[in-house]
PDB file of C-alpha atoms in Angstrom:
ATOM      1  CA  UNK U 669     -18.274 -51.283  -3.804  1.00  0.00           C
ATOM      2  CA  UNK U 670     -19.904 -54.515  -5.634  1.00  0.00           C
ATOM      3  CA  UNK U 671     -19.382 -57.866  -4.191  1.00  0.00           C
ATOM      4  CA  UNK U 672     -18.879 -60.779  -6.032  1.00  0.00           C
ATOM      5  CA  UNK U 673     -20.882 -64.062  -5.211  1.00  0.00           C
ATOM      6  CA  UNK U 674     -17.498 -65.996  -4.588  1.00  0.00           C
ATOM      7  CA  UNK U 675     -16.654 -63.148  -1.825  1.00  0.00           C
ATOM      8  CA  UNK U 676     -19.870 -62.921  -0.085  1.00  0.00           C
ATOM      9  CA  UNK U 677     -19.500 -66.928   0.057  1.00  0.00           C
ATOM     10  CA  UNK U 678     -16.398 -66.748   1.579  1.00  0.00           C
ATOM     11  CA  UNK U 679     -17.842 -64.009   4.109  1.00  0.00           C
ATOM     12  CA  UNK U 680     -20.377 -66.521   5.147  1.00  0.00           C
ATOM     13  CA  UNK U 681     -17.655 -68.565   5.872  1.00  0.00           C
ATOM     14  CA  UNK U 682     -15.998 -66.575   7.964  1.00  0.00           C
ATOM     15  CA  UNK U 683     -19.263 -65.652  10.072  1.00  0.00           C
ATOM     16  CA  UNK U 684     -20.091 -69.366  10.546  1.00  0.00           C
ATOM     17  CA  UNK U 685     -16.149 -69.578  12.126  1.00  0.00           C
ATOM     18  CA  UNK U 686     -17.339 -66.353  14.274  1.00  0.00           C
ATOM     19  CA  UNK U 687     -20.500 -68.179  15.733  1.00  0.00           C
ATOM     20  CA  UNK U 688     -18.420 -71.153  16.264  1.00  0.00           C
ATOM     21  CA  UNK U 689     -16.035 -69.744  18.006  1.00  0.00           C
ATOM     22  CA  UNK U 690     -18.599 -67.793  20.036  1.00  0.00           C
ATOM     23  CA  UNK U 691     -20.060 -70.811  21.355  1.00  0.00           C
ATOM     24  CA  UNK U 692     -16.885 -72.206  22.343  1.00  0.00           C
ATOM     25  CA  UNK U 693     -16.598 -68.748  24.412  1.00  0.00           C
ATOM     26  CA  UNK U 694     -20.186 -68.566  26.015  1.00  0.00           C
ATOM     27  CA  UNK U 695     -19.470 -72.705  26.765  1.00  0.00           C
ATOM     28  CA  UNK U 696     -16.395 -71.316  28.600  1.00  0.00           C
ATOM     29  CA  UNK U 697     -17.515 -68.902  30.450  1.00  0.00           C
ATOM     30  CA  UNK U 698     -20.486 -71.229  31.986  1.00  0.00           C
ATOM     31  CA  UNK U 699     -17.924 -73.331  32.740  1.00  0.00           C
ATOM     32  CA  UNK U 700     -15.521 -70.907  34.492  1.00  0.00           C
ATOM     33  CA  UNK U 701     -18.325 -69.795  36.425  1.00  0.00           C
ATOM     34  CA  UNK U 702     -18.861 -72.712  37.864  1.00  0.00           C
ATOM     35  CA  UNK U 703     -15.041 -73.321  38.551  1.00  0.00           C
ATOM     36  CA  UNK U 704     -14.843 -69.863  40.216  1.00  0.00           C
ATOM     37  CA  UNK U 705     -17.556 -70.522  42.371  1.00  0.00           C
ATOM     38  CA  UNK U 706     -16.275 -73.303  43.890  1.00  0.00           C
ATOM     39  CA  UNK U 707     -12.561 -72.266  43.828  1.00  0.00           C
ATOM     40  CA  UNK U 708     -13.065 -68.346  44.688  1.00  0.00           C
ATOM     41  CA  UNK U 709     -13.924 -67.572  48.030  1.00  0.00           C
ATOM     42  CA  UNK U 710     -13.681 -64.028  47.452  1.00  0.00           C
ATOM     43  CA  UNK U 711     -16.670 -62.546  45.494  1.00  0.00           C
ATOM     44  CA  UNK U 712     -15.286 -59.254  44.354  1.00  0.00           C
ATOM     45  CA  UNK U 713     -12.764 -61.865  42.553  1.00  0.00           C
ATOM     46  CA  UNK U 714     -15.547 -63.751  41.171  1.00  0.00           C
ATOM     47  CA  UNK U 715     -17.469 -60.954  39.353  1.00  0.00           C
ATOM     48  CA  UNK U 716     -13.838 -59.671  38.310  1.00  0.00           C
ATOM     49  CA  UNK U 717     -12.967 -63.013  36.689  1.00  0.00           C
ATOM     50  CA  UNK U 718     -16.281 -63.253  35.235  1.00  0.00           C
ATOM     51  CA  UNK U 719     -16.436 -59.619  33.793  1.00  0.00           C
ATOM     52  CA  UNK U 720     -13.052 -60.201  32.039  1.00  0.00           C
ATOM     53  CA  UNK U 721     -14.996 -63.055  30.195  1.00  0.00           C
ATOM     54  CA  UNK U 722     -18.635 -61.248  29.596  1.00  0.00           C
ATOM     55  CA  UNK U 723     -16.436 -58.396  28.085  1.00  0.00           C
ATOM     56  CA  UNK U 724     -14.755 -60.549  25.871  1.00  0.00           C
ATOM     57  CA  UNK U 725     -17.884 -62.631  24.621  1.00  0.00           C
ATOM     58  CA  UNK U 726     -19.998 -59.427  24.783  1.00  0.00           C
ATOM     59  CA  UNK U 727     -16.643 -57.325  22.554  1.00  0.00           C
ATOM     60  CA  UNK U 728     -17.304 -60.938  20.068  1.00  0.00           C
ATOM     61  CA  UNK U 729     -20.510 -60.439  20.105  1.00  0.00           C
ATOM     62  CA  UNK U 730     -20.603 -57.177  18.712  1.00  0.00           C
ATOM     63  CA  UNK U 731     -18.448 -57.806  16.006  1.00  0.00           C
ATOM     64  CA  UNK U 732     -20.446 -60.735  14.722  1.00  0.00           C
ATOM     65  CA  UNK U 733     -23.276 -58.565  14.827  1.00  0.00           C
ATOM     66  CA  UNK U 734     -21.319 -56.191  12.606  1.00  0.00           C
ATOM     67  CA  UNK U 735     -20.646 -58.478  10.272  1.00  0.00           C
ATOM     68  CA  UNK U 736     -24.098 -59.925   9.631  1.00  0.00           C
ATOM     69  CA  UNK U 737     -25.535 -56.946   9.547  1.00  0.00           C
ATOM     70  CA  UNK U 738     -22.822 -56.089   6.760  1.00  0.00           C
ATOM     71  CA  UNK U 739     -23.248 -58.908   5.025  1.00  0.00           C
ATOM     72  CA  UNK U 740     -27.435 -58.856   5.023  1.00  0.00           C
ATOM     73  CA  UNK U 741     -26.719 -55.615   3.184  1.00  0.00           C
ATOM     74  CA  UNK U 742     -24.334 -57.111   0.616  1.00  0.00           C
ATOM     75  CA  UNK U 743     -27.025 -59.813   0.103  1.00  0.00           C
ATOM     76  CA  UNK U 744     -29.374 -57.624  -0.842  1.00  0.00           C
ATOM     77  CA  UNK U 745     -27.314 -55.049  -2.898  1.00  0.00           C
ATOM     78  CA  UNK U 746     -26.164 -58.815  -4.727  1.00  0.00           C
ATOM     79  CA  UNK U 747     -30.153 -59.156  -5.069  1.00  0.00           C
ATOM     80  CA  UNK U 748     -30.634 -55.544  -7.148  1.00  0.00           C
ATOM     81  CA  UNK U 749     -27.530 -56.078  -8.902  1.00  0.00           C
ATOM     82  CA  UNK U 750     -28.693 -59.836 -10.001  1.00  0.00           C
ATOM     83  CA  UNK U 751     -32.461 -58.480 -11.300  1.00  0.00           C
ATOM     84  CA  UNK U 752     -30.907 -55.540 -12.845  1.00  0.00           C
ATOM     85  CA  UNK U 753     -28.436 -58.024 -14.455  1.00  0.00           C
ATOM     86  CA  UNK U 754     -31.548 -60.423 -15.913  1.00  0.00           C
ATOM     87  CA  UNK U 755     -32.707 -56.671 -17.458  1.00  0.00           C
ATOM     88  CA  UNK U 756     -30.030 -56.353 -19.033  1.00  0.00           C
ATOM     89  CA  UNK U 757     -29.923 -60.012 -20.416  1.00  0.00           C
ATOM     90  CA  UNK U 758     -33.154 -59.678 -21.640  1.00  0.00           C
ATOM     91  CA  UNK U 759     -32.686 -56.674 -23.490  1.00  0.00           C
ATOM     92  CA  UNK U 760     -29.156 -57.888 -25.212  1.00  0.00           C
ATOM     93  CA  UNK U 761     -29.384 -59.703 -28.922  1.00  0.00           C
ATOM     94  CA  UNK U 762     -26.612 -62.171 -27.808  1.00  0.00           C
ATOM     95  CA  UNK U 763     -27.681 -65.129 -25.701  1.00  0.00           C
ATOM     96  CA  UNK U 764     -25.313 -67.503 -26.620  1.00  0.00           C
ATOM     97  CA  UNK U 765     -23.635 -67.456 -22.679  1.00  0.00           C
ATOM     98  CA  UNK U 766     -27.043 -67.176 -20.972  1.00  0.00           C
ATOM     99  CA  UNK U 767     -27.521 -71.332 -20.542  1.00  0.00           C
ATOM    100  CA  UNK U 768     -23.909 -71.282 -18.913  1.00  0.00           C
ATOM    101  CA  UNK U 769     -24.959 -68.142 -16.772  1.00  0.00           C
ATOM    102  CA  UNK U 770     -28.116 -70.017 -15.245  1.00  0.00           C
ATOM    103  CA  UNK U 771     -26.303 -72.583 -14.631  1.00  0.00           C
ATOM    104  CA  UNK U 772     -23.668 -71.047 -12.657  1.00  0.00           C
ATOM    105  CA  UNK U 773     -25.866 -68.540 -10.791  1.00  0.00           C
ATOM    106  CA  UNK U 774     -27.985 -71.804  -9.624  1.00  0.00           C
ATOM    107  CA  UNK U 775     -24.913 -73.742  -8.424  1.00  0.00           C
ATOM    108  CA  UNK U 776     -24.194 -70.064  -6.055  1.00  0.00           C
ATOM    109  CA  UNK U 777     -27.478 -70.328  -4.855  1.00  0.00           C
ATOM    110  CA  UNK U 778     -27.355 -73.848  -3.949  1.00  0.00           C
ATOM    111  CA  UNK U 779     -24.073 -73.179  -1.990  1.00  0.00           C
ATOM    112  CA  UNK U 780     -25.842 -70.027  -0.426  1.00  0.00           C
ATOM    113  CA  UNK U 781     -28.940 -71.881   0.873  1.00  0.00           C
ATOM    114  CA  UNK U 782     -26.240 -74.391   2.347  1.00  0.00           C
ATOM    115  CA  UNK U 783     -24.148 -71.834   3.996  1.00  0.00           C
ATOM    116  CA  UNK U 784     -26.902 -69.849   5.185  1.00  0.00           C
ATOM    117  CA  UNK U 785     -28.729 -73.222   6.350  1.00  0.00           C
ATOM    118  CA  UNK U 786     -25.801 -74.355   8.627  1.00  0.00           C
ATOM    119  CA  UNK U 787     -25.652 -70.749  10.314  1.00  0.00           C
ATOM    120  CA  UNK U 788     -29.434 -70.714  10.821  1.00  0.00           C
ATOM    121  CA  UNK U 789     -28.903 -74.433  12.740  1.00  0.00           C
ATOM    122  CA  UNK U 790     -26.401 -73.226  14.679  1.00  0.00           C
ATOM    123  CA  UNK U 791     -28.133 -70.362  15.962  1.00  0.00           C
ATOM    124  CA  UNK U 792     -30.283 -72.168  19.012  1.00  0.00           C
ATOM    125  CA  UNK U 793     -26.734 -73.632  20.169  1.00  0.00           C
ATOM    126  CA  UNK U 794     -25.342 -70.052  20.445  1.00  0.00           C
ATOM    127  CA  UNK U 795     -28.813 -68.847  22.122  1.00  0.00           C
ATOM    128  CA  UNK U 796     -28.942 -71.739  24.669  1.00  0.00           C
ATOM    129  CA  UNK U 797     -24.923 -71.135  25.559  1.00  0.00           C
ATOM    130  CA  UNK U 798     -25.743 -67.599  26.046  1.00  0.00           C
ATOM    131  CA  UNK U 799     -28.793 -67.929  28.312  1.00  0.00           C
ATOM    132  CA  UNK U 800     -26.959 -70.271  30.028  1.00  0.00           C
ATOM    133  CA  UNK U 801     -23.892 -67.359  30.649  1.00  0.00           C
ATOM    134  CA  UNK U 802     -26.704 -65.001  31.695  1.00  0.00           C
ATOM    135  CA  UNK U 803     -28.615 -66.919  34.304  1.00  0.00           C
ATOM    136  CA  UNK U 804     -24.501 -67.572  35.952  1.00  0.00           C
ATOM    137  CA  UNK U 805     -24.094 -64.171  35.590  1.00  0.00           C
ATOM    138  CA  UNK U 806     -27.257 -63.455  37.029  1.00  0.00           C
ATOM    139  CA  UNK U 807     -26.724 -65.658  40.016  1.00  0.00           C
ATOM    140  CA  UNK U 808     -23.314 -64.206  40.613  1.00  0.00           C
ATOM    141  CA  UNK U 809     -24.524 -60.298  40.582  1.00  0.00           C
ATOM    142  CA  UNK U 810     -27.284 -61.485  43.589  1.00  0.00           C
ATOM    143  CA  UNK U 811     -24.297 -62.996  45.498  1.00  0.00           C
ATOM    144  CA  UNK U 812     -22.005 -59.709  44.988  1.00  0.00           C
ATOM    145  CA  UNK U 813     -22.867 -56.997  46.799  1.00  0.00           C
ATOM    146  CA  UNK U 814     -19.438 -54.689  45.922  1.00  0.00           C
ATOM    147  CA  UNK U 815     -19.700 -55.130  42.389  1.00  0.00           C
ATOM    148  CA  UNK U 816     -23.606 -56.119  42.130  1.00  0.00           C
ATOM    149  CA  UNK U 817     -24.553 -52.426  39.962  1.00  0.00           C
ATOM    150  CA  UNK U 818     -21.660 -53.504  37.620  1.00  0.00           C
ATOM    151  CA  UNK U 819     -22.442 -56.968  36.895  1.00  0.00           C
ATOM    152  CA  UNK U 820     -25.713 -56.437  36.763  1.00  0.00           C
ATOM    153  CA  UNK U 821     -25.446 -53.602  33.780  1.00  0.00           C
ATOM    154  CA  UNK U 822     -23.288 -56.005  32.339  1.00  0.00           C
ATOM    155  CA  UNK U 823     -25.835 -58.909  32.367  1.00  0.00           C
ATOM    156  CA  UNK U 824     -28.197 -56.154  30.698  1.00  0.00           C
ATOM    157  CA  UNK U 825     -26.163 -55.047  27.956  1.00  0.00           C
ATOM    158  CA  UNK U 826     -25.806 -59.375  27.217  1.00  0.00           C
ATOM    159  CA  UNK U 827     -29.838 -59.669  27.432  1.00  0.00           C
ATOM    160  CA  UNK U 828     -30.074 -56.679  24.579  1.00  0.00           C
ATOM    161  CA  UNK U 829     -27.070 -58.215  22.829  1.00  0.00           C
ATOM    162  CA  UNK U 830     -29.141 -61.735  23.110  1.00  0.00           C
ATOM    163  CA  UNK U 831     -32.273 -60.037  22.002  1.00  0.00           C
ATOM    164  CA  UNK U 832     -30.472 -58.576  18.888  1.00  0.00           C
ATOM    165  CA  UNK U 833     -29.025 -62.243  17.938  1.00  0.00           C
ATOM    166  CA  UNK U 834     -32.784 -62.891  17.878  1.00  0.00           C
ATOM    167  CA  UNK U 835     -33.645 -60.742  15.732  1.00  0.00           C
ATOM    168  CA  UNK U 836     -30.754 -61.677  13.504  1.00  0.00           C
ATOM    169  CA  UNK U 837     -31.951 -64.797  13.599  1.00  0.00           C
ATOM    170  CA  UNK U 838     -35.051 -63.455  11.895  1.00  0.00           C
ATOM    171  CA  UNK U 839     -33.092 -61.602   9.623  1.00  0.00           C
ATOM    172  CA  UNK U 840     -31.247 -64.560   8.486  1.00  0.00           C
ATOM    173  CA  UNK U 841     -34.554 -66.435   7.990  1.00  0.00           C
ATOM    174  CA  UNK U 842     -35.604 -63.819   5.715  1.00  0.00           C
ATOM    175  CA  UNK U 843     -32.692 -64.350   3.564  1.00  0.00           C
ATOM    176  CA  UNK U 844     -33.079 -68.183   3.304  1.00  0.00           C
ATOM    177  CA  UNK U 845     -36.391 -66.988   1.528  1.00  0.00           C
ATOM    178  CA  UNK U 846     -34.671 -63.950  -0.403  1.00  0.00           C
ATOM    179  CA  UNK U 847     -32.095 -67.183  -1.494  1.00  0.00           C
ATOM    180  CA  UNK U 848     -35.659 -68.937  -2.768  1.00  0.00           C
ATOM    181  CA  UNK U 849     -36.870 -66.342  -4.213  1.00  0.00           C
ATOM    182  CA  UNK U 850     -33.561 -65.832  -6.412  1.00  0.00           C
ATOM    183  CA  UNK U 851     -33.923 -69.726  -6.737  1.00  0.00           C
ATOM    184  CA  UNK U 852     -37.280 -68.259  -8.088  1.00  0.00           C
ATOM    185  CA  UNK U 853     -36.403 -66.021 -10.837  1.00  0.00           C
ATOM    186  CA  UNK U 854     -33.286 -67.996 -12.182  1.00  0.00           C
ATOM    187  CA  UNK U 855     -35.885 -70.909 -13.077  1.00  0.00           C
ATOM    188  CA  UNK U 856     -38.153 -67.821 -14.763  1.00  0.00           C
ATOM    189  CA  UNK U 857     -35.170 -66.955 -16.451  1.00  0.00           C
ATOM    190  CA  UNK U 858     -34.075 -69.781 -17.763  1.00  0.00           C
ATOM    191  CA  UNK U 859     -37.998 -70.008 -19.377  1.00  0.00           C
ATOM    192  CA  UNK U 860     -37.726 -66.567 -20.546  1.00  0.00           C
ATOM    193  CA  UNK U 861     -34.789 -67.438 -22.775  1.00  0.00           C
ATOM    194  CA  UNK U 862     -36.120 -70.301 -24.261  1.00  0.00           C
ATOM    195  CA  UNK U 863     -39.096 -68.213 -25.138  1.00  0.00           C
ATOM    196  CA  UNK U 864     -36.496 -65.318 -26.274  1.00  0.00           C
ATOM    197  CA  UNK U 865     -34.648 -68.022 -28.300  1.00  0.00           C
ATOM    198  CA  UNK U 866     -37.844 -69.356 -29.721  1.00  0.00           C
ATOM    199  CA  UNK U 867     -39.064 -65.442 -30.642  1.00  0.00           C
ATOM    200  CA  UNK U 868     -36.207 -64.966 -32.287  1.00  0.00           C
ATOM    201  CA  UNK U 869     -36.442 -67.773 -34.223  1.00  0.00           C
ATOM    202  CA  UNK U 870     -40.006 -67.083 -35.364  1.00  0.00           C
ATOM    203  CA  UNK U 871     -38.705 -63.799 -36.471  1.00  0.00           C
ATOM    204  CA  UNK U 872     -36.200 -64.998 -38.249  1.00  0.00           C
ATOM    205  CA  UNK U 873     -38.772 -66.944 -39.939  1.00  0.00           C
ATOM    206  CA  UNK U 874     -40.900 -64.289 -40.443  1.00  0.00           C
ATOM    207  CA  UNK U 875     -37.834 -62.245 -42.067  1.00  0.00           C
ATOM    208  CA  UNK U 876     -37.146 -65.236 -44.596  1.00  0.00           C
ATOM    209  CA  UNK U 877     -40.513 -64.933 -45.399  1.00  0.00           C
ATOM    210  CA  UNK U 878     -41.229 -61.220 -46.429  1.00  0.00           C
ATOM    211  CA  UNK U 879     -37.668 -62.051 -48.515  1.00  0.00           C
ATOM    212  CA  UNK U 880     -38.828 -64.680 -50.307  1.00  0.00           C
ATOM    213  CA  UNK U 881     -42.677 -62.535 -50.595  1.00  0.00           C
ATOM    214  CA  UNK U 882     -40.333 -59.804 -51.616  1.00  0.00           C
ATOM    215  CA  UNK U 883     -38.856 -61.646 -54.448  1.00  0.00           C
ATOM    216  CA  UNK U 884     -41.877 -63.128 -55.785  1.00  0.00           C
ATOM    217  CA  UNK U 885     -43.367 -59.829 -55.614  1.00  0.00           C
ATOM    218  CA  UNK U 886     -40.167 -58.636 -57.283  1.00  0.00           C
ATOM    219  CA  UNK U 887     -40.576 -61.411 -59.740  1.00  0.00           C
ATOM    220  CA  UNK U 888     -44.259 -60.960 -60.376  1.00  0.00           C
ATOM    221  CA  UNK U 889     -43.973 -57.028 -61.033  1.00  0.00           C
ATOM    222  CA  UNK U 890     -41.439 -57.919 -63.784  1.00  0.00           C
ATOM    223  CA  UNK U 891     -43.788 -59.940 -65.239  1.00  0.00           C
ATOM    224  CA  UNK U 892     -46.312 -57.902 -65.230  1.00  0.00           C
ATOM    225  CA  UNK U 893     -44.304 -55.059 -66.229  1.00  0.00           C
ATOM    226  CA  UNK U 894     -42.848 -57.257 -69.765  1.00  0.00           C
ATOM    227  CA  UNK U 895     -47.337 -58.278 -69.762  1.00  0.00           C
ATOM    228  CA  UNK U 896     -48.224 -54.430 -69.784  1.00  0.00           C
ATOM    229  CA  UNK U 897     -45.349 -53.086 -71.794  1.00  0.00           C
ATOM    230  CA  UNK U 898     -46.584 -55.948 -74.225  1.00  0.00           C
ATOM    231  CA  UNK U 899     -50.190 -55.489 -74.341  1.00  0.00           C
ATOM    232  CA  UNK U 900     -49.316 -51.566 -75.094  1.00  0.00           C
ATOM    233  CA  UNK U 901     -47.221 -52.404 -77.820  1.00  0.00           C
ATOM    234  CA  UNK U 902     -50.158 -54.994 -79.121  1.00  0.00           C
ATOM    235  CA  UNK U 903     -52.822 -52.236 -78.389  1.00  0.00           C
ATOM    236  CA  UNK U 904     -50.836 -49.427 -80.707  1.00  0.00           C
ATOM    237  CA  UNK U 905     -49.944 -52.104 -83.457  1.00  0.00           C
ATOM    238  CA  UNK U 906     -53.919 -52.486 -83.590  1.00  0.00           C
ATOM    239  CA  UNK U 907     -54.910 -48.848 -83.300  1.00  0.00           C
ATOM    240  CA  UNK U 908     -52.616 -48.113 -86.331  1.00  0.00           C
ATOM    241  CA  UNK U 909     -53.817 -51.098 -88.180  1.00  0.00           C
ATOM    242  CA  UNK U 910     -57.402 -49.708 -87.250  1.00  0.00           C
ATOM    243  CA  UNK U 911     -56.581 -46.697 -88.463  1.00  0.00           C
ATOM    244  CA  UNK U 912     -55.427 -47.861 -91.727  1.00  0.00           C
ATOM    245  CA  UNK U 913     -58.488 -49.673 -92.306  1.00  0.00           C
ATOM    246  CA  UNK U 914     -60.338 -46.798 -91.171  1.00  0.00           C
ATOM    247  CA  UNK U 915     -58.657 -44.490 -93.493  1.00  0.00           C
ATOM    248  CA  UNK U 916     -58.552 -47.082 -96.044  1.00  0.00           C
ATOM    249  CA  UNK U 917     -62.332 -47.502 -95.862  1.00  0.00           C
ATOM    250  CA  UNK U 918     -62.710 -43.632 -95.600  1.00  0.00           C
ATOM    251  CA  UNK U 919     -60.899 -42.827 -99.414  1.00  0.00           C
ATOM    252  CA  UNK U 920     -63.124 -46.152-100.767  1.00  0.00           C
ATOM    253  CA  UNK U 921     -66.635 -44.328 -99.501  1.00  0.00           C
ATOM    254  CA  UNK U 922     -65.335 -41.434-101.154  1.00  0.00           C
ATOM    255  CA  UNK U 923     -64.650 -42.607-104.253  1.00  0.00           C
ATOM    256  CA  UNK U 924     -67.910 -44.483-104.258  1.00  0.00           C
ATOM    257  CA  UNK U 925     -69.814 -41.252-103.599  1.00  0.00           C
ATOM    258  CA  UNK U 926     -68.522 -40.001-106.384  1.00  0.00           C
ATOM    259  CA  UNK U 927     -68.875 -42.926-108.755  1.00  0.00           C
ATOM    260  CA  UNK U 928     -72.454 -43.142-107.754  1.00  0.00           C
ATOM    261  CA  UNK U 929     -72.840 -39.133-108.133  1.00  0.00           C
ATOM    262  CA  UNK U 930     -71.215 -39.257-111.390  1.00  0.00           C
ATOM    263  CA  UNK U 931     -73.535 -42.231-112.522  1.00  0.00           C
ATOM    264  CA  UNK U 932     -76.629 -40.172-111.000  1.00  0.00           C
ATOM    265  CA  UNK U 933     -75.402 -37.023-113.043  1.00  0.00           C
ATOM    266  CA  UNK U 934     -74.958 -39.389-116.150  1.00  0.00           C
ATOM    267  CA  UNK U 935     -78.520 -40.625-115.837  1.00  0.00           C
ATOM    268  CA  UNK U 936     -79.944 -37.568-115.200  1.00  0.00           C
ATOM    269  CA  UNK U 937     -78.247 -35.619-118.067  1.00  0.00           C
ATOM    270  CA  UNK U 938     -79.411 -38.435-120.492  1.00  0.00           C
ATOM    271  CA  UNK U 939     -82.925 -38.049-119.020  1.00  0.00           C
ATOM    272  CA  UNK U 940     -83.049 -34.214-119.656  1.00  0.00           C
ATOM    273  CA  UNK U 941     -81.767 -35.250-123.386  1.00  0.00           C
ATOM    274  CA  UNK U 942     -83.936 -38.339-124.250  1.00  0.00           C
ATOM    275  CA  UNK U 943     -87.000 -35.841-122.886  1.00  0.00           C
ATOM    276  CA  UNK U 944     -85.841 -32.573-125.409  1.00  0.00           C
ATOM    277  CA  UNK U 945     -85.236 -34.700-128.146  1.00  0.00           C
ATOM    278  CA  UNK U 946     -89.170 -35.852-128.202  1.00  0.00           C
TER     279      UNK U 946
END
């Protein structure tokens, strides 16, 4: 199950009541040990007093541990859900919301850097209050013989617990930077839909462009269309004319060659006369 950014805030919130109230407890239980050691004479009633209270911060402990550990995971599942959600944003036509989506998604991550910042200051507190519990704890097991195997398990199981706060610690260092680094990609975001916004607007140039090309070309096809259709209707009007001449000029020759072969005959015929008549 998804988390929302508003519930993993409020989560935070909760853990940063948890580690409060855990150094209230550790502060406690230094000092109870010190008011059991000078009001308990008896030690088996020291280490019983002061196991009552180790339980009880140890029992806290755990379940603070729990929940960060819980909540480190719903960080990061946030993390894959917010780069698979810029995918997605990239890849939609409709970027009308994206400005307002930046804007909220920075004002989160400003308010989980805060949160995340107060629980990383108040980790040396919660350290320091712990050690302090240990080394009482520590003192007491030396002084109880009865229940020294006890207390002294007990003051192991708090170093691992103490160790494992440490390395919390870490882990909530590491998501300060994975808060960065989503600090990070909302600012490449917000670039990448300018440049979107500005792509789409060259294409949309680009299309009003091949329309208007298109309608020239359009335009210009007619005219050369009525330019052809006309010169064809010119070139036949000529060919007949041609034609006509040629057939014109054609009958003409042919009456001429037989004018002038007539007129040759004519000649010749009076030739062949004049001559028999001498």
């Amino acid at each position: 199950m998804q988390n929302t950014d508003r519930e993993i805030l409020e989560k935070l919130q909760a853990l940063f009541h948890k580690l409060n109230i855990s150094i209230i407890y550790a502060e406690e239980i230094f000092k109870r040990t010190q008011q059991t050691n000078s009001a308990v004479e008896d030690p088996v009633d020291k280490a019983e007093v002061l196991k009552l209270d180790i339980a009880r911060v140890t029992a806290h402990a755990q379940d603070i541990e729990k929940d960060i550990k819980r909540w480190y995971l719903e960080i990061q599942d946030t993390h894959t859900n917010i780069v698979k959600k810029i995918f997605e944003l990239t890849n939609t036509e409709n970027l009308a919301d994206l400005p307002q989506e930046l804007r909220l998604a920075h004002e989160q991550l400003i308010e989980f850097q805060m949160r995340l910042e107060e629980i990383n200051a108040i980790f040396p507190r919660f350290h320091a209050q712990l050690h302090q519990g240990l080394e009482s704890v520590q003192q007491l097991a030396s002084q109880v013989e009865v229940e020294k195997k006890e207390v002294t398990e007990l003051a192991q199981q708090l170093v691992s617990r103490l160790n494992q706060f440490i390395q919390l610690q870490s882990d909530v260092g590491q998501i300060l930077n994975l808060g960065y680094r989503l600090e990070i990609i909302s600012s490449e975001l917000s670039n990448l839909a300018i440049e979107v916004r500005a792509d789409r607007e060259a294409v949309q140039k680009i299309k009003i462009n091949l329309e208007n090309i298109s309608n020239t070309t359009d335009d210009t096809i007619w005219e050369l269309r009525a330019e052809v259709e006309l010169l064809r209707e010119h070139t036949d009007h000529s060919y007949r004319e041609i034609k006509y001449r040629l057939q014109t000029q054609l009958k003409n020759q042919h009456r001429l060659d037989n004018w002038l072969f007539y007129i040759t005959f004519s000649i010749a015929f009076l030739a062949v006369t004049w001559i028999l008549g001498h």
